[in-house]
Coordinates of N, CA and C in Angstrom, one line a residue:
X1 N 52.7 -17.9 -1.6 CA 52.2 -16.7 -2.2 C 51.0 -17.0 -3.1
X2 N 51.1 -18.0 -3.7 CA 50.2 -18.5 -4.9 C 49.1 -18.5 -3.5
X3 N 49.1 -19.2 -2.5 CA 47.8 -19.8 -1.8 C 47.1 -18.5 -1.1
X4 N 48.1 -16.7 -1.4 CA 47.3 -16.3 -0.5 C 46.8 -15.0 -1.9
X5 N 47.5 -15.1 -2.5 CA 46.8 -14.9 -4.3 C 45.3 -15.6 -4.1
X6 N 45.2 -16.7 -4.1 CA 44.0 -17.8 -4.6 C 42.8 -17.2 -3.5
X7 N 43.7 -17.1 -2.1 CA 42.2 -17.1 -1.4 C 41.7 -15.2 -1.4
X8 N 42.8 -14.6 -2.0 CA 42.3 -13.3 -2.1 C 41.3 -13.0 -2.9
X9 N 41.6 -13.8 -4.2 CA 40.3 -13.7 -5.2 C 39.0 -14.7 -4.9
X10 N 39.3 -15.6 -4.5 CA 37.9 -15.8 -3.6 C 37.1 -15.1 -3.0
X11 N 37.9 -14.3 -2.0 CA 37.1 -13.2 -1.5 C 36.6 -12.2 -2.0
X12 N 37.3 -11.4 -3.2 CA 37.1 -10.7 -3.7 C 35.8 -11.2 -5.3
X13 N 35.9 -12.1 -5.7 CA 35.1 -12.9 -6.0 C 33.8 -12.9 -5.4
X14 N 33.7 -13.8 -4.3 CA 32.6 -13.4 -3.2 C 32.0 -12.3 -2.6
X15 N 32.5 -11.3 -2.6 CA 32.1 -10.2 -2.5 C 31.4 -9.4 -3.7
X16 N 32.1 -9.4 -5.2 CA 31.4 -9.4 -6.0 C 30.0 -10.0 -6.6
X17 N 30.1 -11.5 -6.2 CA 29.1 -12.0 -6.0 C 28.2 -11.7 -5.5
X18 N 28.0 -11.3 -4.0 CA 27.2 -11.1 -2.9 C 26.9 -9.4 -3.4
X19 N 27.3 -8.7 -4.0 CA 26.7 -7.6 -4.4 C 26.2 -7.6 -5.6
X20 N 26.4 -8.5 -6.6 CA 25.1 -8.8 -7.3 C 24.0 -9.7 -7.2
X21 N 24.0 -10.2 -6.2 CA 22.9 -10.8 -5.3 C 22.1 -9.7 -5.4
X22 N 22.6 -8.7 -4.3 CA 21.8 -8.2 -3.7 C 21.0 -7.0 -4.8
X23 N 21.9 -6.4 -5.5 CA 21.5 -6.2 -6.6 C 19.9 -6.6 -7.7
X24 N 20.2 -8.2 -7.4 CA 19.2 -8.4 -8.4 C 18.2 -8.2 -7.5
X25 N 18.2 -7.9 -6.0 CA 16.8 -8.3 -5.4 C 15.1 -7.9 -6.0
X26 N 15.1 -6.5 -6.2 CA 14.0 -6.0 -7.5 C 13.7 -6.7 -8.5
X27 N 12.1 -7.3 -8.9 CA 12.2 -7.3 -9.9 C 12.3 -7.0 -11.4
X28 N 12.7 -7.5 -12.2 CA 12.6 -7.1 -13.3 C 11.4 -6.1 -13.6
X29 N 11.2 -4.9 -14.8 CA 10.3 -4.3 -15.1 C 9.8 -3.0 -14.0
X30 N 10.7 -2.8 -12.9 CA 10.3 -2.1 -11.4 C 11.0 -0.5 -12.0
X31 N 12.1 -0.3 -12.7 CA 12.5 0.5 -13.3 C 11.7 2.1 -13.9
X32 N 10.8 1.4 -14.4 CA 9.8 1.9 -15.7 C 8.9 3.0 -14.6
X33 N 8.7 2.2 -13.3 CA 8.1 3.3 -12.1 C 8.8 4.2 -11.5
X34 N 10.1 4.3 -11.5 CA 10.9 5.2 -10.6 C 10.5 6.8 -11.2
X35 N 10.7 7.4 -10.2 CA 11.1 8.7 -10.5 C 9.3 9.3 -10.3
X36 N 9.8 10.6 -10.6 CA 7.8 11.4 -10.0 C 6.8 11.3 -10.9
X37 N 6.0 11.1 -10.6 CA 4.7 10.9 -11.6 C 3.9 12.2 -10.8
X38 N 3.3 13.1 -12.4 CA 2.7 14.5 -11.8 C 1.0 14.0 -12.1
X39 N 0.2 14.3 -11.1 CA -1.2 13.9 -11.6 C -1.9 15.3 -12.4
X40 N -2.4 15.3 -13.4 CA -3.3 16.4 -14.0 C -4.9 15.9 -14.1
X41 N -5.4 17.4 -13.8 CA -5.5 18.3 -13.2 C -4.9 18.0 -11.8
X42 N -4.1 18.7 -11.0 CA -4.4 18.5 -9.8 C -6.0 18.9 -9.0
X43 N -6.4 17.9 -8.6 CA -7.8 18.4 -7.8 C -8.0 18.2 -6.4
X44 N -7.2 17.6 -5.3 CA -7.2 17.4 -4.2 C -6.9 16.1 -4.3
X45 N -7.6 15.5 -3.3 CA -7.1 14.2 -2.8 C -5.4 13.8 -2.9
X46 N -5.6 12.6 -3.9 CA -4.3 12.5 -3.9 C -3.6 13.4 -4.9
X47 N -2.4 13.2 -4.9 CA -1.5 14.3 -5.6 C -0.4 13.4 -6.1
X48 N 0.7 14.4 -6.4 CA 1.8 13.5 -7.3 C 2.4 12.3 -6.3
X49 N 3.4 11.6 -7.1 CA 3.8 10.4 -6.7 C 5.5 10.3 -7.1
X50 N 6.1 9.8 -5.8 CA 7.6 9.9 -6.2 C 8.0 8.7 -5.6
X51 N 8.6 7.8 -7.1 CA 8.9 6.4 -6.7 C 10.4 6.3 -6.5
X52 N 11.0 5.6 -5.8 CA 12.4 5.9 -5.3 C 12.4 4.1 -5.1
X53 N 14.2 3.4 -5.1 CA 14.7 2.5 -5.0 C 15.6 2.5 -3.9
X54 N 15.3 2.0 -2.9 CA 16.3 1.9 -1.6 C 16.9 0.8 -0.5
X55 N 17.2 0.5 -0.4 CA 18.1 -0.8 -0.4 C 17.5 -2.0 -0.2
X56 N 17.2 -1.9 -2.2 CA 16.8 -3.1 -2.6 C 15.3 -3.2 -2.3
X57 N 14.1 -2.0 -2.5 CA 13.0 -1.8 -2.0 C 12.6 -1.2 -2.5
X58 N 11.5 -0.8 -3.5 CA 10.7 0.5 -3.6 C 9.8 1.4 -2.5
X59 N 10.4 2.2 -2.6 CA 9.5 3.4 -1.5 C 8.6 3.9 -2.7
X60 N 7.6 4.3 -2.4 CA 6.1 5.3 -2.6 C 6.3 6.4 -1.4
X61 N 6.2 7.9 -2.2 CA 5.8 8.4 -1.6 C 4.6 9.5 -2.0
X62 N 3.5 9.8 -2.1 CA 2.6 9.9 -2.8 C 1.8 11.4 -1.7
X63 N 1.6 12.4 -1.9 CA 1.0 13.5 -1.5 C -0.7 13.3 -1.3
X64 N -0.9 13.8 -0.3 CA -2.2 13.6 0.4 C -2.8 14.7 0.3
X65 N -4.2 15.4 0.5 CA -4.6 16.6 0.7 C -3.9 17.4 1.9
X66 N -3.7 16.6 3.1 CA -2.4 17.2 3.5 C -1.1 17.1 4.3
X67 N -0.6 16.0 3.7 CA 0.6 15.9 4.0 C 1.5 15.0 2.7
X68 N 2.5 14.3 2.7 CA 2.9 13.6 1.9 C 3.1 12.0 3.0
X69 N 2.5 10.9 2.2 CA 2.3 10.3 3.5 C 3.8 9.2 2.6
X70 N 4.8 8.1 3.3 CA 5.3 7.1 2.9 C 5.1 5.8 2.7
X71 N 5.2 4.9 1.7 CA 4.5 3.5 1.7 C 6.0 2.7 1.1
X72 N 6.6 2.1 2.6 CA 7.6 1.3 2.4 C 7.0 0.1 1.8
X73 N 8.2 -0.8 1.0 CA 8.1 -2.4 1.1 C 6.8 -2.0 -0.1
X74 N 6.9 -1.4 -1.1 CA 5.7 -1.3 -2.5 C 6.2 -2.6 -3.4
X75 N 5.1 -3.2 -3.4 CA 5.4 -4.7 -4.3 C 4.9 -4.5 -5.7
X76 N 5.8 -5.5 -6.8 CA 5.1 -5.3 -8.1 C 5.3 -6.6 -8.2
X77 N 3.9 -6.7 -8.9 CA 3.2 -8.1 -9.4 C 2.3 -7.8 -10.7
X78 N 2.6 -8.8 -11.5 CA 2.0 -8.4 -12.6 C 2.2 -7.2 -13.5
X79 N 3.1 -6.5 -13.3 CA 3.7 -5.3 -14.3 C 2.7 -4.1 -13.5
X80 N 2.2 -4.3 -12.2 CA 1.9 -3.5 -11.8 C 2.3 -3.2 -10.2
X81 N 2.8 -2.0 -9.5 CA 3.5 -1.7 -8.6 C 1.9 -1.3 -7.7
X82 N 2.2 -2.4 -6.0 CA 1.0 -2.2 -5.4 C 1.9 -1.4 -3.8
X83 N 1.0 -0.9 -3.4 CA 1.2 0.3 -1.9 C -0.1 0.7 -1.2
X84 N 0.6 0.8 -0.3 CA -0.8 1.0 0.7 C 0.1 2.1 2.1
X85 N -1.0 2.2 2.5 CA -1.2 3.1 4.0 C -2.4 3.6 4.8
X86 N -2.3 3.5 6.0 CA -3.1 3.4 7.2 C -3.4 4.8 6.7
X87 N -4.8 5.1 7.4 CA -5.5 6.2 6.8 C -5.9 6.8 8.6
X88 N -7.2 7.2 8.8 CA -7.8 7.5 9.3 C -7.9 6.8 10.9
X89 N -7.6 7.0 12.3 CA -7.4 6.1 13.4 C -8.4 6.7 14.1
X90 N -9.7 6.0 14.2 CA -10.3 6.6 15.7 C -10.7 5.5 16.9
X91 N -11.1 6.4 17.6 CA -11.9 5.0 19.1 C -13.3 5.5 19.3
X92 N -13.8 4.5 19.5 CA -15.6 4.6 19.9 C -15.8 3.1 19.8
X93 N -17.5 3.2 19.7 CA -18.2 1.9 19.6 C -18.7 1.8 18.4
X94 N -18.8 0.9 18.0 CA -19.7 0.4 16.7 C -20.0 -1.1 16.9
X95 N -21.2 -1.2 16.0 CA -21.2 -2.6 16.2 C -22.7 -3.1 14.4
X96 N -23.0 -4.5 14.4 CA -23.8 -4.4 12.8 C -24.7 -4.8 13.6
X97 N -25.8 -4.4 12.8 CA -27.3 -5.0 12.9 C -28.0 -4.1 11.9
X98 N -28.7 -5.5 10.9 CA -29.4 -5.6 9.8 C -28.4 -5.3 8.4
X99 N -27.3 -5.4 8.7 CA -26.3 -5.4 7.5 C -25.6 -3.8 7.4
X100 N -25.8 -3.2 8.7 CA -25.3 -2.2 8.8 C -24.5 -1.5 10.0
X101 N -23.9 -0.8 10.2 CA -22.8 -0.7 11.1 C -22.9 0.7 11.7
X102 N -23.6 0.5 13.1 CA -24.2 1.3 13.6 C -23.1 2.1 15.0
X103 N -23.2 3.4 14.8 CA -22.3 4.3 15.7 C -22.9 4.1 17.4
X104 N -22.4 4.4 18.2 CA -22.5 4.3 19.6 C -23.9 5.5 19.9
X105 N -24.3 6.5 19.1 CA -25.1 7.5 18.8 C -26.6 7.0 18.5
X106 N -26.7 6.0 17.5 CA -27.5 5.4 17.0 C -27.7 5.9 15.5
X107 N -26.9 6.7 15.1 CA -26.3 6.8 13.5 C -25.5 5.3 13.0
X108 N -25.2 5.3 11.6 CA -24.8 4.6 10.6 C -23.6 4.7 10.2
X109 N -22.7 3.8 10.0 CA -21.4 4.4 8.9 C -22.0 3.8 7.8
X110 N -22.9 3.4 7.2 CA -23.3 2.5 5.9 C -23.6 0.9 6.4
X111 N -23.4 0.4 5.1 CA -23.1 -0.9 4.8 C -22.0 -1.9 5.9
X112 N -22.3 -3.0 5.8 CA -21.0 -3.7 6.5 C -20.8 -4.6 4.9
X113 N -20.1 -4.6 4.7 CA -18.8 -5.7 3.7 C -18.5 -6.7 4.3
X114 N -18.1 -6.9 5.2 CA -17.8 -8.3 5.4 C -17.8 -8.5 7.2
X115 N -18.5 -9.6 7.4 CA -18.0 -10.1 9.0 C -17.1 -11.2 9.3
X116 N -16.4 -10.7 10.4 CA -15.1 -11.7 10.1 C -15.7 -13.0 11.9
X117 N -15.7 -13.8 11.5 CA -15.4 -15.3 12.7 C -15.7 -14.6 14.1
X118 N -14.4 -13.7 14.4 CA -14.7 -13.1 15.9 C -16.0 -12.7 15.6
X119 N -16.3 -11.8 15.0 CA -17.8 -10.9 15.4 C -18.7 -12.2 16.3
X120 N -19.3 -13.3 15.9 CA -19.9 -14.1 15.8 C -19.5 -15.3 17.7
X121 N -18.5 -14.9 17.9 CA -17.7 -15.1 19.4 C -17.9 -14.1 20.3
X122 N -18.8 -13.6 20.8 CA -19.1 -13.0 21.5 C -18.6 -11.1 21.4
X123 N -17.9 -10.9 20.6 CA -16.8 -9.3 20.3 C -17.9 -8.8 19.6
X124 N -19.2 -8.3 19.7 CA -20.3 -7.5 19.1 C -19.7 -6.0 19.2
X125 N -18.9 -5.4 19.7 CA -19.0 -4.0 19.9 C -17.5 -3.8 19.4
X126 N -17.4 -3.4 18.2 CA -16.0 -3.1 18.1 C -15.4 -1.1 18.6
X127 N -14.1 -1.5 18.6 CA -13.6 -0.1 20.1 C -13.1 0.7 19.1
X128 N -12.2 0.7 17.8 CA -11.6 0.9 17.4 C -11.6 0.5 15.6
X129 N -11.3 1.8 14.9 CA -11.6 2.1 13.4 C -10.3 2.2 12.7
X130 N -10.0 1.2 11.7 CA -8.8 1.9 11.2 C -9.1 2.0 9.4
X131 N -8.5 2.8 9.0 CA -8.8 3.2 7.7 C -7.5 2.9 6.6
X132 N -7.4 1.8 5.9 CA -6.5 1.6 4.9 C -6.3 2.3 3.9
X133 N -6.0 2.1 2.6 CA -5.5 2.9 1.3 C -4.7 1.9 0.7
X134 N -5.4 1.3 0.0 CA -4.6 0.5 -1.2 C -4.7 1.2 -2.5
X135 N -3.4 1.4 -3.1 CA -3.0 1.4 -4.6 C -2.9 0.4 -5.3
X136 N -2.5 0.6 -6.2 CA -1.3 0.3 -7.8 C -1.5 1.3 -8.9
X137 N -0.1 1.6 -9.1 CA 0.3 2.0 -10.4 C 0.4 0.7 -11.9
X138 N -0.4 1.6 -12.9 CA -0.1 0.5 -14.0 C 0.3 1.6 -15.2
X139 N 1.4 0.8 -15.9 CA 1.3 1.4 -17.6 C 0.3 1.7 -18.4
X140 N 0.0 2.5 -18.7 CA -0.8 2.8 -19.9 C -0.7 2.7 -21.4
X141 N -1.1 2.4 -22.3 CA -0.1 2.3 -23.8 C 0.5 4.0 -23.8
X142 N -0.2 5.1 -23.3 CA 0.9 5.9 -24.1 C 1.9 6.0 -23.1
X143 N 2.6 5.1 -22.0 CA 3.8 5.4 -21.2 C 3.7 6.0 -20.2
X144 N 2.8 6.4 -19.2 CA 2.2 7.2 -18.6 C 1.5 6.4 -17.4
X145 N 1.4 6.7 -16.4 CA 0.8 5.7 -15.4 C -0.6 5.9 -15.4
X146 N -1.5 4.9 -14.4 CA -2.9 5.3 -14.3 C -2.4 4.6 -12.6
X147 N -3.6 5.5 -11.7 CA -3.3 5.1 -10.3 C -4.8 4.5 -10.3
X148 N -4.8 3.2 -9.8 CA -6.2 2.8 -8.8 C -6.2 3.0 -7.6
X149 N -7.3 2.8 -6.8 CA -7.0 2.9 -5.3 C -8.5 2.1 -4.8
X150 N -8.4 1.7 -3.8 CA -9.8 0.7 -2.8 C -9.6 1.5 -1.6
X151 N -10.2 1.7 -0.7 CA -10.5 1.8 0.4 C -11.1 1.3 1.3
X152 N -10.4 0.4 2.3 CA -11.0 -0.4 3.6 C -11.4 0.4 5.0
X153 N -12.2 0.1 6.0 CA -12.1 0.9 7.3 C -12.9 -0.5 7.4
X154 N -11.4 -1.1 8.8 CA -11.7 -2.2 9.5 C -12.1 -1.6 11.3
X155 N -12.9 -2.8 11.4 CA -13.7 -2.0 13.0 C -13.1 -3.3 13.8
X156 N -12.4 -2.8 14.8 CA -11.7 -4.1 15.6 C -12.0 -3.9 17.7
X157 N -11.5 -4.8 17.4 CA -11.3 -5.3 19.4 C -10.6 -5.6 19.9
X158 N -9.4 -5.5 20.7 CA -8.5 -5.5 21.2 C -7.6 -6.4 19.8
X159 N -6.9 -5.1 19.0 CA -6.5 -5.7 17.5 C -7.0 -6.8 17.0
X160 N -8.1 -7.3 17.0 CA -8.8 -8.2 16.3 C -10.1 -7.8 15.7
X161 N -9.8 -8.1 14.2 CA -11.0 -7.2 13.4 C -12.4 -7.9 13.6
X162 N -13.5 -7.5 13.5 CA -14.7 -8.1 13.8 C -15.3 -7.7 12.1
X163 N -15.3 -6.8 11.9 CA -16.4 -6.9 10.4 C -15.1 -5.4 9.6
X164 N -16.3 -5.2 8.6 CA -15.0 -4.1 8.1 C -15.9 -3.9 6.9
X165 N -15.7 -2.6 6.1 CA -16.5 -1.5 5.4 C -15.7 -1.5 4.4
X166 N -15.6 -2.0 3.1 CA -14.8 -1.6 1.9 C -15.5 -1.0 0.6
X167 N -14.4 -0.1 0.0 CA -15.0 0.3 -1.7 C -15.1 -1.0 -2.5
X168 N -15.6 -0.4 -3.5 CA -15.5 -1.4 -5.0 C -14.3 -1.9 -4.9
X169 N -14.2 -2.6 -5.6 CA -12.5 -3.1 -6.0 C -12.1 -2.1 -6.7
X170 N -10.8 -1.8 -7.1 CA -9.7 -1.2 -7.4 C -10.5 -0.3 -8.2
X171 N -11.0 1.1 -8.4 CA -11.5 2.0 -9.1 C -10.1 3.1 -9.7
X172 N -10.2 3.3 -11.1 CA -9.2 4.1 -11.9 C -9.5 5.8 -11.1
X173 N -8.2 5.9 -10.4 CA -8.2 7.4 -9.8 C -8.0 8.5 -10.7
X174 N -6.8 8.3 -11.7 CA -6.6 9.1 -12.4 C -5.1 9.0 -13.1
X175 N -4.7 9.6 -14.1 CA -3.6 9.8 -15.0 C -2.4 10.5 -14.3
X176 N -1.0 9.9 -14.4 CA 0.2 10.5 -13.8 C 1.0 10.6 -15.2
X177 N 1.5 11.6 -15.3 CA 2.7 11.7 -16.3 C 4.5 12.2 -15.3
X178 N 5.3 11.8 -16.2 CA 6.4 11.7 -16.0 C 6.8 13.4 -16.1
X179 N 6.4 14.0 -16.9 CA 6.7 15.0 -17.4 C 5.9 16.3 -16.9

């Protein structure tokens, strides 16, 4: 009786254990972001933000001009919670010459930002556009979030990026409150 006592609380033990494992998986300080953040003024673009905890994950889900789009797997680093999502998908041609990234038309999308190895391997014409969306939310001293955001659009070839078009680094979008 004693031996089947002993291995019951082992189990039960272990199980307790293994659910505060899993428990701890979040880091510390991830708390302080849950729940909806309202942006003021609303003016388009992005809109409010509803941070949710789900098994052992932060979801983002953050309103678009028009839709609400989801950003599984949101990581925080540095006291600041980062998310992203695919933006914009088209197909055509593009390709750079003179530091610029020229349409199948013989118009422009701007600037090129960066050329990656492939370009330089023979893949001159990229087929396909995809458009990223990086955040983070950070604290503010009055308790209140501020959202950044960057913007990438990589130009690829058979899923292999050749060059790619980004914003400034992380530019301050705007103020979210809790309330």
């Amino acid at each position: 009786m004693k031996r089947i006592i002993s291995i019951l609380f082992m189990v039960v033990t272990g199980l307790v254990c293994s659910v505060n494992v899993n428990a701890q998986q979040l880091p510390d300080g991830y708390k302080k972001f849950l729940g909806v953040w309202n942006c003021e003024p609303p003016i388009g673009g992005f809109g409010n933000i509803k941070v949710i905890e789900s098994d052992g994950k932060l979801v983002v889900r953050i309103k678009t001009g028009t839709e609400i789009r989801t950003c599984k797997d949101a990581e925080l680093k540095n006291g600041k919670l980062y998310f992203s999502f695919a933006g914009v998908h088209e197909w055509g041609k593009w390709t750079v010459k003179n530091g610029k990234i020229m349409t199948e038309s013989g118009g422009t999308d701007g600037p090129v930002s960066r050329i990656y190895d492939s370009f330089h391997y023979g893949n001159k014409i990229a087929t396909e556009l995809q458009q990223v969306w990086y955040f983070y939310l950070s604290e503010n001293a009055d308790g209140d979030m501020d959202l950044f955001c960057h913007n990438g659009i990589y130009y690829l070839k058979n899923d292999i990026v050749l060059f790619e078009q980004a914003s400034s680094p992380y530019i301050h979008y705007r103020k979210y409150t809790n309330w």
